[in-house]
Short mmCIF file of C-alpha atoms in Angstrom, two decimals:
data_model
loop_
_atom_site.label_atom_id
_atom_site.label_comp_id
_atom_site.label_asym_id
_atom_site.label_seq_id
_atom_site.Cartn_x
_atom_site.Cartn_y
_atom_site.Cartn_z
CA MET A 164 11.53 -13.72 -70.39
CA ARG A 165 8.20 -11.98 -69.83
CA LYS A 166 7.14 -14.69 -67.36
CA LEU A 167 10.41 -14.26 -65.48
CA ARG A 168 9.81 -10.50 -65.12
CA ILE A 169 6.29 -11.13 -63.81
CA ILE A 170 7.57 -13.62 -61.25
CA LEU A 171 10.29 -11.19 -60.16
CA VAL A 172 7.80 -8.28 -59.77
CA TRP A 173 5.39 -10.35 -57.67
CA THR A 174 8.27 -11.64 -55.57
CA LEU A 175 9.36 -8.05 -54.80
CA VAL A 176 5.76 -7.03 -54.02
CA SER A 177 5.41 -9.99 -51.65
CA LEU A 178 8.66 -9.12 -49.89
CA PHE A 179 7.58 -5.47 -49.43
CA LEU A 180 4.22 -6.57 -48.00
CA GLN A 181 5.88 -9.04 -45.64
CA GLY A 182 8.39 -6.43 -44.55
CA GLY A 183 5.62 -3.94 -43.79
CA ALA A 184 3.67 -6.55 -41.85
CA TYR A 185 6.74 -7.56 -39.84
CA THR A 186 7.52 -3.90 -39.08
CA PHE A 187 3.97 -3.30 -37.90
CA LEU A 188 3.93 -6.42 -35.70
CA ASN A 189 7.36 -5.58 -34.29
CA SER A 190 6.24 -2.08 -33.32
CA LYS A 191 3.17 -3.50 -31.58
CA ILE A 192 5.27 -6.05 -29.68
CA GLN A 193 7.66 -3.28 -28.62
CA GLN A 194 4.72 -1.27 -27.30
CA VAL A 195 3.63 -4.20 -25.17
CA MET A 196 7.08 -5.25 -23.96
CA ALA A 197 8.37 -1.72 -23.39
CA PRO A 198 5.40 0.68 -23.44
CA LEU A 199 6.15 4.31 -24.06
CA PRO A 200 5.81 6.46 -20.94
CA THR A 201 2.45 8.26 -20.79
CA LYS A 202 1.98 11.68 -19.29
CA PRO A 203 -0.30 11.84 -16.24
CA ILE A 204 -3.86 13.01 -16.75
CA THR A 205 -4.57 16.61 -15.75
CA LEU A 206 -7.83 18.57 -15.64
CA LYS A 207 -8.87 22.18 -15.23
CA LEU A 208 -12.24 22.44 -13.49
CA ASN A 209 -14.12 23.94 -10.56
CA ALA A 210 -16.58 22.10 -8.34
CA THR A 211 -18.59 22.78 -5.18
CA ILE A 212 -18.73 20.04 -2.54
CA PRO A 213 -21.33 20.16 0.27
CA GLY A 214 -19.54 20.38 3.62
CA SER A 215 -16.79 22.58 5.02
CA ASN A 216 -14.74 20.18 7.12
CA LEU A 217 -13.11 17.99 4.47
CA LYS A 218 -10.05 16.02 5.61
CA ASN A 219 -7.46 13.70 4.01
CA ILE A 220 -8.09 14.85 0.44
CA GLN A 221 -7.02 12.35 -2.25
CA ILE A 222 -7.70 12.63 -5.97
CA SER A 223 -8.09 9.68 -8.33
CA TYR A 224 -5.78 8.59 -11.12
CA ALA A 225 -7.95 10.28 -13.79
CA LYS A 226 -8.44 13.41 -11.61
CA ASP A 227 -12.24 13.08 -11.78
CA TYR A 228 -13.02 11.68 -8.31
CA LEU A 229 -12.14 13.16 -4.93
CA ALA A 230 -12.00 10.99 -1.79
CA TYR A 231 -12.18 12.62 1.65
CA THR A 232 -13.60 12.28 5.16
CA GLU A 233 -16.13 14.63 6.72
CA ASP A 234 -16.88 14.36 10.45
CA GLY A 235 -15.74 10.73 10.48
CA THR A 236 -17.67 9.67 7.36
CA PHE A 237 -15.76 8.51 4.29
CA LYS A 238 -17.05 9.98 1.00
CA VAL A 239 -16.22 9.99 -2.73
CA PHE A 240 -17.31 12.89 -4.94
CA ASN A 241 -17.62 12.87 -8.75
CA LEU A 242 -15.98 16.16 -9.76
CA VAL A 243 -17.18 15.99 -13.37
CA GLN A 244 -20.86 15.40 -12.57
CA GLY A 245 -20.75 17.42 -9.35
CA LYS A 246 -22.30 14.83 -7.05
CA GLN A 247 -21.41 12.46 -4.23
CA VAL A 248 -21.31 8.84 -5.41
CA PHE A 249 -20.22 6.90 -2.31
CA GLU A 250 -20.44 7.17 1.47
CA LYS A 251 -19.44 4.90 4.34
CA LYS A 252 -20.31 5.92 7.88
CA PRO A 253 -18.53 4.67 11.02
CA PRO A 254 -20.35 1.90 12.92
CA SER A 255 -20.30 3.93 16.14
CA THR A 256 -20.83 7.62 16.89
CA THR A 257 -18.92 7.39 20.18
CA ASP A 258 -15.91 5.17 19.43
CA LYS A 259 -13.71 7.31 17.17
CA SER A 260 -11.29 4.42 16.55
CA LEU A 261 -13.86 2.62 14.37
CA GLY A 262 -14.90 3.29 10.77
CA VAL A 263 -12.65 3.92 7.76
CA LEU A 264 -9.06 3.99 9.07
CA THR A 265 -7.25 4.98 5.89
CA TYR A 266 -7.56 4.82 2.10
CA GLN A 267 -5.51 5.29 -1.04
CA TRP A 268 -6.09 5.33 -4.79
CA LEU A 269 -4.25 2.91 -7.02
CA PRO A 270 -1.80 4.83 -9.21
CA ASP A 271 -3.05 3.53 -12.57
CA ARG A 272 -6.84 3.24 -12.34
CA ASN A 273 -9.92 4.66 -10.60
CA THR A 274 -9.83 2.07 -7.83
CA LEU A 275 -9.43 2.87 -4.17
CA LEU A 276 -8.40 0.59 -1.28
CA TYR A 277 -9.66 1.31 2.21
CA PHE A 278 -9.56 -0.28 5.67
CA TYR A 279 -12.72 -0.38 7.80
CA ALA A 280 -12.76 -1.19 11.53
CA LYS A 281 -15.78 -2.39 13.49
CA LYS A 282 -16.47 -4.04 16.83
CA ASN A 283 -16.21 -7.83 16.91
CA PRO A 284 -19.71 -9.13 17.82
CA ASN A 285 -18.19 -12.46 18.91
CA GLU A 286 -15.20 -11.23 20.88
CA ILE A 287 -15.92 -13.66 23.76
CA THR A 288 -16.89 -17.23 22.92
CA THR A 289 -17.22 -20.46 24.88
CA VAL A 290 -16.24 -23.94 23.74
CA THR A 291 -16.72 -27.40 25.24
CA VAL A 292 -13.41 -29.19 25.76
CA TYR A 293 -13.37 -32.98 26.00
CA PRO A 294 -10.16 -34.10 27.77
CA LYS A 295 -8.64 -37.48 27.10
CA PRO A 296 -9.64 -40.21 29.59
CA ILE A 297 -7.10 -40.92 32.34
CA GLU A 298 -5.44 -44.35 32.08
CA GLN A 299 -4.62 -46.12 35.33
CA PRO A 300 -1.25 -47.90 35.66
CA PRO A 301 -1.28 -51.56 34.55
CA THR A 302 -1.98 -54.30 37.15
CA GLN A 303 1.00 -56.05 38.80
CA ASN A 304 1.93 -59.63 37.95
CA PRO A 305 -0.11 -62.21 39.91
CA ALA A 306 1.53 -63.89 42.90
CA SER A 307 1.63 -67.27 41.07
CA TYR A 308 3.80 -65.81 38.28
CA ASP A 309 7.13 -67.68 37.94
CA PRO A 310 9.63 -65.63 35.92
CA GLU A 311 11.86 -68.75 35.43
CA ASP A 312 9.11 -70.78 33.71
CA PRO A 313 9.40 -70.09 29.94
CA ASN A 314 6.12 -71.87 29.15
CA GLN A 315 4.06 -69.86 31.59
CA LYS A 316 1.47 -67.63 29.87
CA ILE A 317 0.28 -64.42 31.41
CA GLU A 318 -3.06 -63.01 30.36
CA GLN A 319 -2.60 -59.32 29.44
CA LYS A 320 -5.28 -57.04 30.85
CA ALA A 321 -5.92 -53.55 29.55
CA PRO A 322 -5.41 -50.90 32.22
CA PRO A 323 -8.59 -49.44 33.62
CA VAL A 324 -9.71 -46.04 32.17
CA VAL A 325 -11.22 -43.30 34.31
CA PRO A 326 -13.55 -40.99 32.32
CA VAL A 327 -13.10 -37.21 32.72
CA LYS A 328 -16.01 -34.79 32.54
CA PRO A 329 -15.96 -32.18 29.74
CA ARG A 330 -15.40 -28.57 30.73
CA ILE A 331 -16.43 -25.20 29.37
CA GLU A 332 -13.61 -22.82 28.37
CA THR A 333 -13.89 -19.12 27.56
CA ARG A 334 -11.98 -17.85 24.52
CA TYR A 335 -11.13 -14.18 23.94
CA GLY A 336 -10.68 -13.00 20.36
CA ASN A 337 -9.69 -9.66 18.87
CA PRO A 338 -12.24 -7.08 20.05
CA GLN A 339 -11.92 -5.27 16.72
CA LEU A 340 -12.44 -6.58 13.19
CA THR A 341 -10.52 -4.72 10.46
CA GLU A 342 -11.69 -5.32 6.90
CA LEU A 343 -9.98 -4.48 3.61
CA TYR A 344 -12.19 -3.26 0.74
CA SER A 345 -11.60 -2.22 -2.86
CA LEU A 346 -13.87 0.46 -4.31
CA GLU A 347 -13.95 0.44 -8.11
CA LEU A 348 -15.49 3.46 -9.83
CA PRO A 349 -16.73 3.74 -13.43
CA GLU A 350 -15.86 6.47 -15.92
CA SER A 351 -16.89 9.79 -14.42
CA ASN A 352 -19.60 10.34 -17.07
CA ASP A 353 -21.12 6.92 -16.29
CA ASP A 354 -23.94 6.64 -13.73
CA THR A 355 -23.11 3.03 -12.81
CA PRO A 356 -22.80 2.74 -8.99
CA PRO A 357 -19.30 2.04 -7.59
CA ASP A 358 -18.41 -1.57 -6.90
CA ASP A 359 -17.66 -1.78 -3.17
CA ARG A 360 -15.94 -5.14 -2.80
CA PHE A 361 -14.93 -6.87 0.45
CA ASN A 362 -11.49 -8.51 0.21
CA GLN A 363 -10.51 -9.91 3.60
CA THR A 364 -10.53 -9.54 7.38
CA ILE A 365 -7.21 -8.77 9.06
CA ASP A 366 -7.21 -10.53 12.43
CA LYS A 367 -3.82 -9.21 13.59
CA MET A 368 -4.84 -5.55 13.63
CA PRO A 369 -4.73 -4.34 17.26
CA LYS A 370 -7.75 -2.66 18.83
CA GLY A 371 -7.63 1.10 18.44
CA GLY A 372 -4.66 0.82 16.09
CA LYS A 373 -4.07 3.83 13.87
CA ILE A 374 -2.73 3.21 10.36
CA GLU A 375 0.07 5.74 9.99
CA ASN A 376 1.59 4.69 6.64
CA LEU A 377 0.11 2.80 3.71
CA VAL A 378 2.00 1.94 0.49
CA PHE A 379 1.60 -0.77 -2.10
CA SER A 380 3.33 -2.29 -5.07
CA THR A 381 0.75 -2.90 -7.79
CA SER A 382 2.97 -5.12 -9.95
CA THR A 383 3.72 -7.50 -7.07
CA ASN A 384 0.33 -7.13 -5.31
CA LEU A 385 1.93 -6.34 -1.97
CA ILE A 386 0.43 -3.94 0.59
CA TYR A 387 2.51 -2.53 3.45
CA LEU A 388 1.17 -0.60 6.42
CA THR A 389 2.32 0.57 9.82
CA VAL A 390 -0.18 0.37 12.67
CA LYS A 391 0.35 2.14 15.98
CA ASN A 392 -1.57 1.74 19.22
CA GLU A 393 -0.86 2.95 22.75
CA SER A 394 1.98 0.51 23.38
CA SER A 395 3.66 -0.42 20.10
CA GLN A 396 3.95 -0.10 16.32
CA LEU A 397 3.56 -2.93 13.81
CA LEU A 398 4.86 -3.12 10.24
CA MET A 399 2.56 -5.46 8.33
CA GLU A 400 2.67 -7.01 4.86
CA ILE A 401 -0.39 -8.33 2.98
CA ASP A 402 0.26 -10.42 -0.12
CA VAL A 403 -1.95 -11.51 -3.01
CA MET A 404 -2.83 -14.75 -1.19
CA LYS A 405 -4.23 -12.64 1.71
CA ASN A 406 -1.42 -13.72 4.01
CA VAL A 407 -0.57 -11.15 6.71
CA ARG A 408 2.75 -11.04 8.52
CA THR A 409 4.60 -8.69 10.81
CA MET A 410 8.01 -7.50 9.56
CA ASN A 411 9.44 -5.01 12.07
CA LYS A 412 11.86 -5.81 14.86
CA SER A 413 11.05 -5.43 18.53
CA GLY A 414 11.24 -1.78 19.57
CA GLU A 415 11.64 -0.57 15.97
CA VAL A 416 9.91 2.68 15.00
CA ILE A 417 9.16 3.41 11.33
CA ASN A 418 7.97 6.88 10.34
CA THR A 419 8.17 6.87 6.51
CA MET A 420 8.29 4.16 3.86
CA ALA A 421 8.08 3.58 0.11
CA ALA A 422 7.53 0.43 -1.95
CA SER A 423 9.23 -0.53 -5.19
CA ASP A 424 6.66 -1.07 -7.93
CA ARG A 425 9.15 -3.24 -9.83
CA TYR A 426 10.30 -5.69 -7.18
CA GLY A 427 8.05 -5.14 -4.16
CA THR A 428 11.03 -4.13 -2.00
CA LEU A 429 10.07 -1.93 0.95
CA TYR A 430 12.33 0.99 1.93
CA VAL A 431 11.80 2.45 5.41
CA ASN A 432 13.20 4.96 7.87
CA SER A 433 14.08 2.71 10.80
CA LYS A 434 14.85 3.83 14.36
CA ILE A 435 15.88 1.36 17.07
CA GLY A 436 17.01 3.14 20.21
CA SER A 437 19.36 5.88 19.06
CA THR A 438 20.20 4.20 15.74
CA HIS A 439 18.64 5.77 12.61
CA GLN A 440 18.97 3.94 9.29
CA VAL A 441 17.38 3.67 5.86
CA ILE A 442 16.56 -0.03 5.48
CA ALA A 443 15.40 -2.13 2.52
CA LEU A 444 13.21 -5.15 3.31
CA ASN A 445 12.30 -8.02 1.03
CA GLY A 446 10.61 -10.92 2.77
CA THR A 447 12.64 -11.80 5.84
CA GLN A 448 15.84 -10.21 4.53
CA ARG A 449 17.16 -6.72 5.35
CA TRP A 450 19.80 -4.47 3.84
CA VAL A 451 21.17 -1.19 5.20
CA ILE A 452 20.91 1.41 2.43
CA SER A 453 22.25 4.28 4.56
CA ASN A 454 23.36 4.43 8.18
CA LYS A 455 23.65 8.23 8.24
CA SER A 456 21.36 9.43 11.02
CA ASN A 457 20.16 12.41 8.94
CA ASP A 458 19.15 10.40 5.86
CA ARG A 459 15.46 9.77 5.14
CA ILE A 460 13.68 7.78 2.44
CA LEU A 461 11.74 10.17 0.20
CA GLY A 462 10.23 7.80 -2.35
CA ILE A 463 10.75 5.62 -5.43
CA ARG A 464 9.98 6.30 -9.06
CA ASP A 465 10.97 4.54 -12.32
CA GLY A 466 13.77 2.42 -10.86
CA LYS A 467 15.30 5.17 -8.74
CA VAL A 468 15.29 5.40 -4.93
CA TYR A 469 15.28 8.95 -3.53
CA ILE A 470 16.93 9.66 -0.17
CA GLY A 471 16.95 13.07 1.49
CA GLU A 472 19.40 14.47 4.01
CA VAL A 473 17.47 16.40 6.67
CA THR A 474 19.19 18.72 9.14
CA ASN A 475 17.39 20.97 11.64
CA ASN A 476 14.02 20.35 9.93
CA GLU A 477 15.43 21.35 6.56
CA LEU A 478 15.95 19.22 3.46
CA VAL A 479 19.51 20.07 2.41
CA LYS A 480 20.40 17.29 -0.04
CA ILE A 481 18.65 14.83 -2.35
CA LYS A 482 20.50 11.62 -3.22
CA THR A 483 19.53 8.62 -5.34
CA THR A 484 20.45 5.00 -5.86
CA THR A 485 19.19 2.33 -8.24
CA ASP A 486 16.18 0.22 -7.28
CA ARG A 487 17.72 -3.22 -7.79
CA SER A 488 16.33 -6.73 -7.88
CA GLU A 489 19.46 -7.91 -6.06
CA LEU A 490 20.09 -5.55 -3.16
CA MET A 491 23.43 -4.73 -1.59
CA GLU A 492 24.56 -3.15 1.67
CA LYS A 493 25.26 0.60 1.62
CA PRO A 494 25.11 1.20 -2.15
CA THR A 495 26.63 4.30 -3.70
CA LEU A 496 24.37 7.36 -3.35
CA LYS A 497 24.49 9.98 -6.09
CA THR A 498 23.86 13.59 -5.05
CA GLU A 499 21.16 15.11 -7.30
CA TRP A 500 20.56 18.44 -5.55
CA GLU A 501 21.78 20.58 -2.64
CA GLY A 502 20.04 23.57 -1.08
CA ILE A 503 17.52 24.37 1.65
CA ILE A 504 13.82 23.44 1.76
CA PRO A 505 11.76 23.67 4.99
CA PHE A 506 10.88 20.12 5.97
CA LYS A 507 8.69 20.43 9.06
CA ASP A 508 4.94 19.75 8.85
CA VAL A 509 5.08 19.25 5.08
CA ARG A 510 3.80 16.74 2.56
CA MET A 511 6.11 15.33 -0.07
CA LEU A 512 6.07 12.98 -3.05
CA ILE A 513 8.06 11.90 -6.09
CA GLY A 514 6.23 12.89 -9.28
CA SER A 515 5.92 10.90 -12.50
CA ASP A 516 8.80 12.87 -14.06
CA GLY A 517 11.09 12.19 -11.09
CA GLN A 518 10.48 15.62 -9.57
CA VAL A 519 10.61 15.92 -5.78
CA VAL A 520 7.58 17.90 -4.56
CA VAL A 521 7.57 19.32 -1.02
CA TYR A 522 4.64 21.52 0.03
CA ASP A 523 2.52 22.91 2.84
CA ASN A 524 -0.56 25.14 2.75
CA GLN A 525 1.39 28.25 1.68
CA THR A 526 4.20 27.13 -0.64
CA VAL A 527 5.35 24.31 -2.89
CA HIS A 528 8.99 23.50 -3.69
CA ILE A 529 9.70 21.41 -6.81
CA VAL A 530 13.15 19.97 -7.54
CA THR A 531 13.56 18.75 -11.13
CA GLU A 532 16.88 17.60 -12.59
CA GLY A 533 18.87 19.35 -9.89
CA LYS A 534 17.01 22.68 -10.09
CA MET A 535 14.49 24.00 -7.57
CA LYS A 536 11.46 26.21 -8.11
CA MET A 537 9.19 27.64 -5.40
CA PHE A 538 5.58 28.81 -5.83
CA ASN A 539 3.04 30.38 -3.50
CA LEU A 540 -0.30 28.60 -3.16
CA GLU A 541 -3.68 30.32 -3.04
CA GLY A 542 -6.08 27.80 -1.51
CA SER A 543 -6.98 27.56 2.17
CA ASP A 544 -6.01 23.90 1.86
CA ASN A 545 -3.76 22.67 -0.94
CA TYR A 546 -3.00 19.15 -2.11
CA VAL A 547 -0.92 17.66 -4.92
CA SER A 548 -1.86 14.44 -6.71
CA ILE A 549 0.41 11.43 -6.13
CA ASP A 550 1.80 11.73 -9.68
CA GLY A 551 2.85 15.33 -8.97
CA ALA A 552 0.83 16.67 -11.89
CA GLU A 553 -2.34 18.17 -10.41
CA LEU A 554 -2.90 20.87 -7.80
CA ILE A 555 -6.11 20.68 -5.77
CA GLN A 556 -7.10 23.92 -4.03
CA LEU A 557 -9.87 23.97 -1.43
CA ASN A 558 -11.64 27.08 -0.11
CA PRO A 559 -14.47 26.64 2.43
CA GLN A 560 -17.43 28.94 1.70
CA GLY A 561 -20.04 28.72 4.45
CA THR A 562 -21.41 25.18 4.46
CA SER A 563 -19.71 24.23 1.18
CA THR A 564 -16.18 23.90 -0.16
CA LEU A 565 -15.03 25.27 -3.51
CA VAL A 566 -12.59 22.94 -5.27
CA LYS A 567 -10.31 24.14 -8.04
CA LEU A 568 -8.17 21.80 -10.11
CA HIS A 569 -5.39 22.82 -12.45
CA PRO A 570 -2.05 21.36 -13.58
CA LEU A 571 0.80 22.03 -11.18
CA GLU A 572 3.07 23.02 -14.05
CA SER A 573 0.77 25.97 -14.81
CA LEU A 574 1.93 27.78 -11.66
CA LYS A 575 3.88 30.94 -12.38
#
């Protein structure tokens, strides 16, 4: 009986231990398969950057690096250590179309993608072309040939060949080379130099083309950009295999776009002639999401597509639909908010909590769960991080610029 009790006790202990181990492993698997949402990083700090003409301000994922251009030179500044850590000058001081065209931080790490244009040193090349020799027509049958004699044999002679001299041909390539780089930065308290890595050359980029929009889907490794030159606009897709293709239709104008991080679907504001539509593109397929001429794509966040109704340069309605793997024509749009927000010469984004942030240099409007708040901004130039969490205020002071960072939610 005593032995039976001992066996029973150890059996129960074993079951409890196994149950605890299974619970622990199950929780870890759940964290991997369905990770809990993490709040964006925010910092409160002040820094002084040399220079007073900073343009295209973009802050990194961890809010510790600031990317900007100054007089055509691309720079990255370590806000924690208070020093510049990267610089890339344009290859020409006279041709303003060359140098860094655009850049953007990845949303989940301190890595930045940028496009760099330079003059093609081998725009005009010559090649030697060797044409095929010219074959003369075969000789006629001899006069002694008797077509009625079945035993008669005719000796076959190869037709004479006339050689052709090689010629020199001139080939004209793209006068501009556009290169894609990734700049990986260490932790801000680490003095390791950034890793500036060349990825590929994009041959289809037109000379003097300006990159107007740049979005990417990190989970599908797709990059989308619109490039405009004097005569046309191109919508281009770059995939993980470095393939580049053009996706827009002839005469189509695209002014805003957003990419799904789940499925790589691209949503754009499309205008062909007098027809305005919100279009979803996936590969070669297209779906009309909205054919209302006043609807505009605002962005995508956490499986939700945000569409705004804009009338007389005012945002009057925010609608949403589900970001689906299998798209459909004209899906149902749910109205999330109605009101009035000035929508001319503004910047806008969808924050990590699904808030719609619209701002200029004086005010910021934030719509969260159907309610809007407005705040006045103090900086000479104001920017909001792409996750909607951090406010970056810039105030030029002589030959320097004072930078102040603080969470956007701290505004009163």
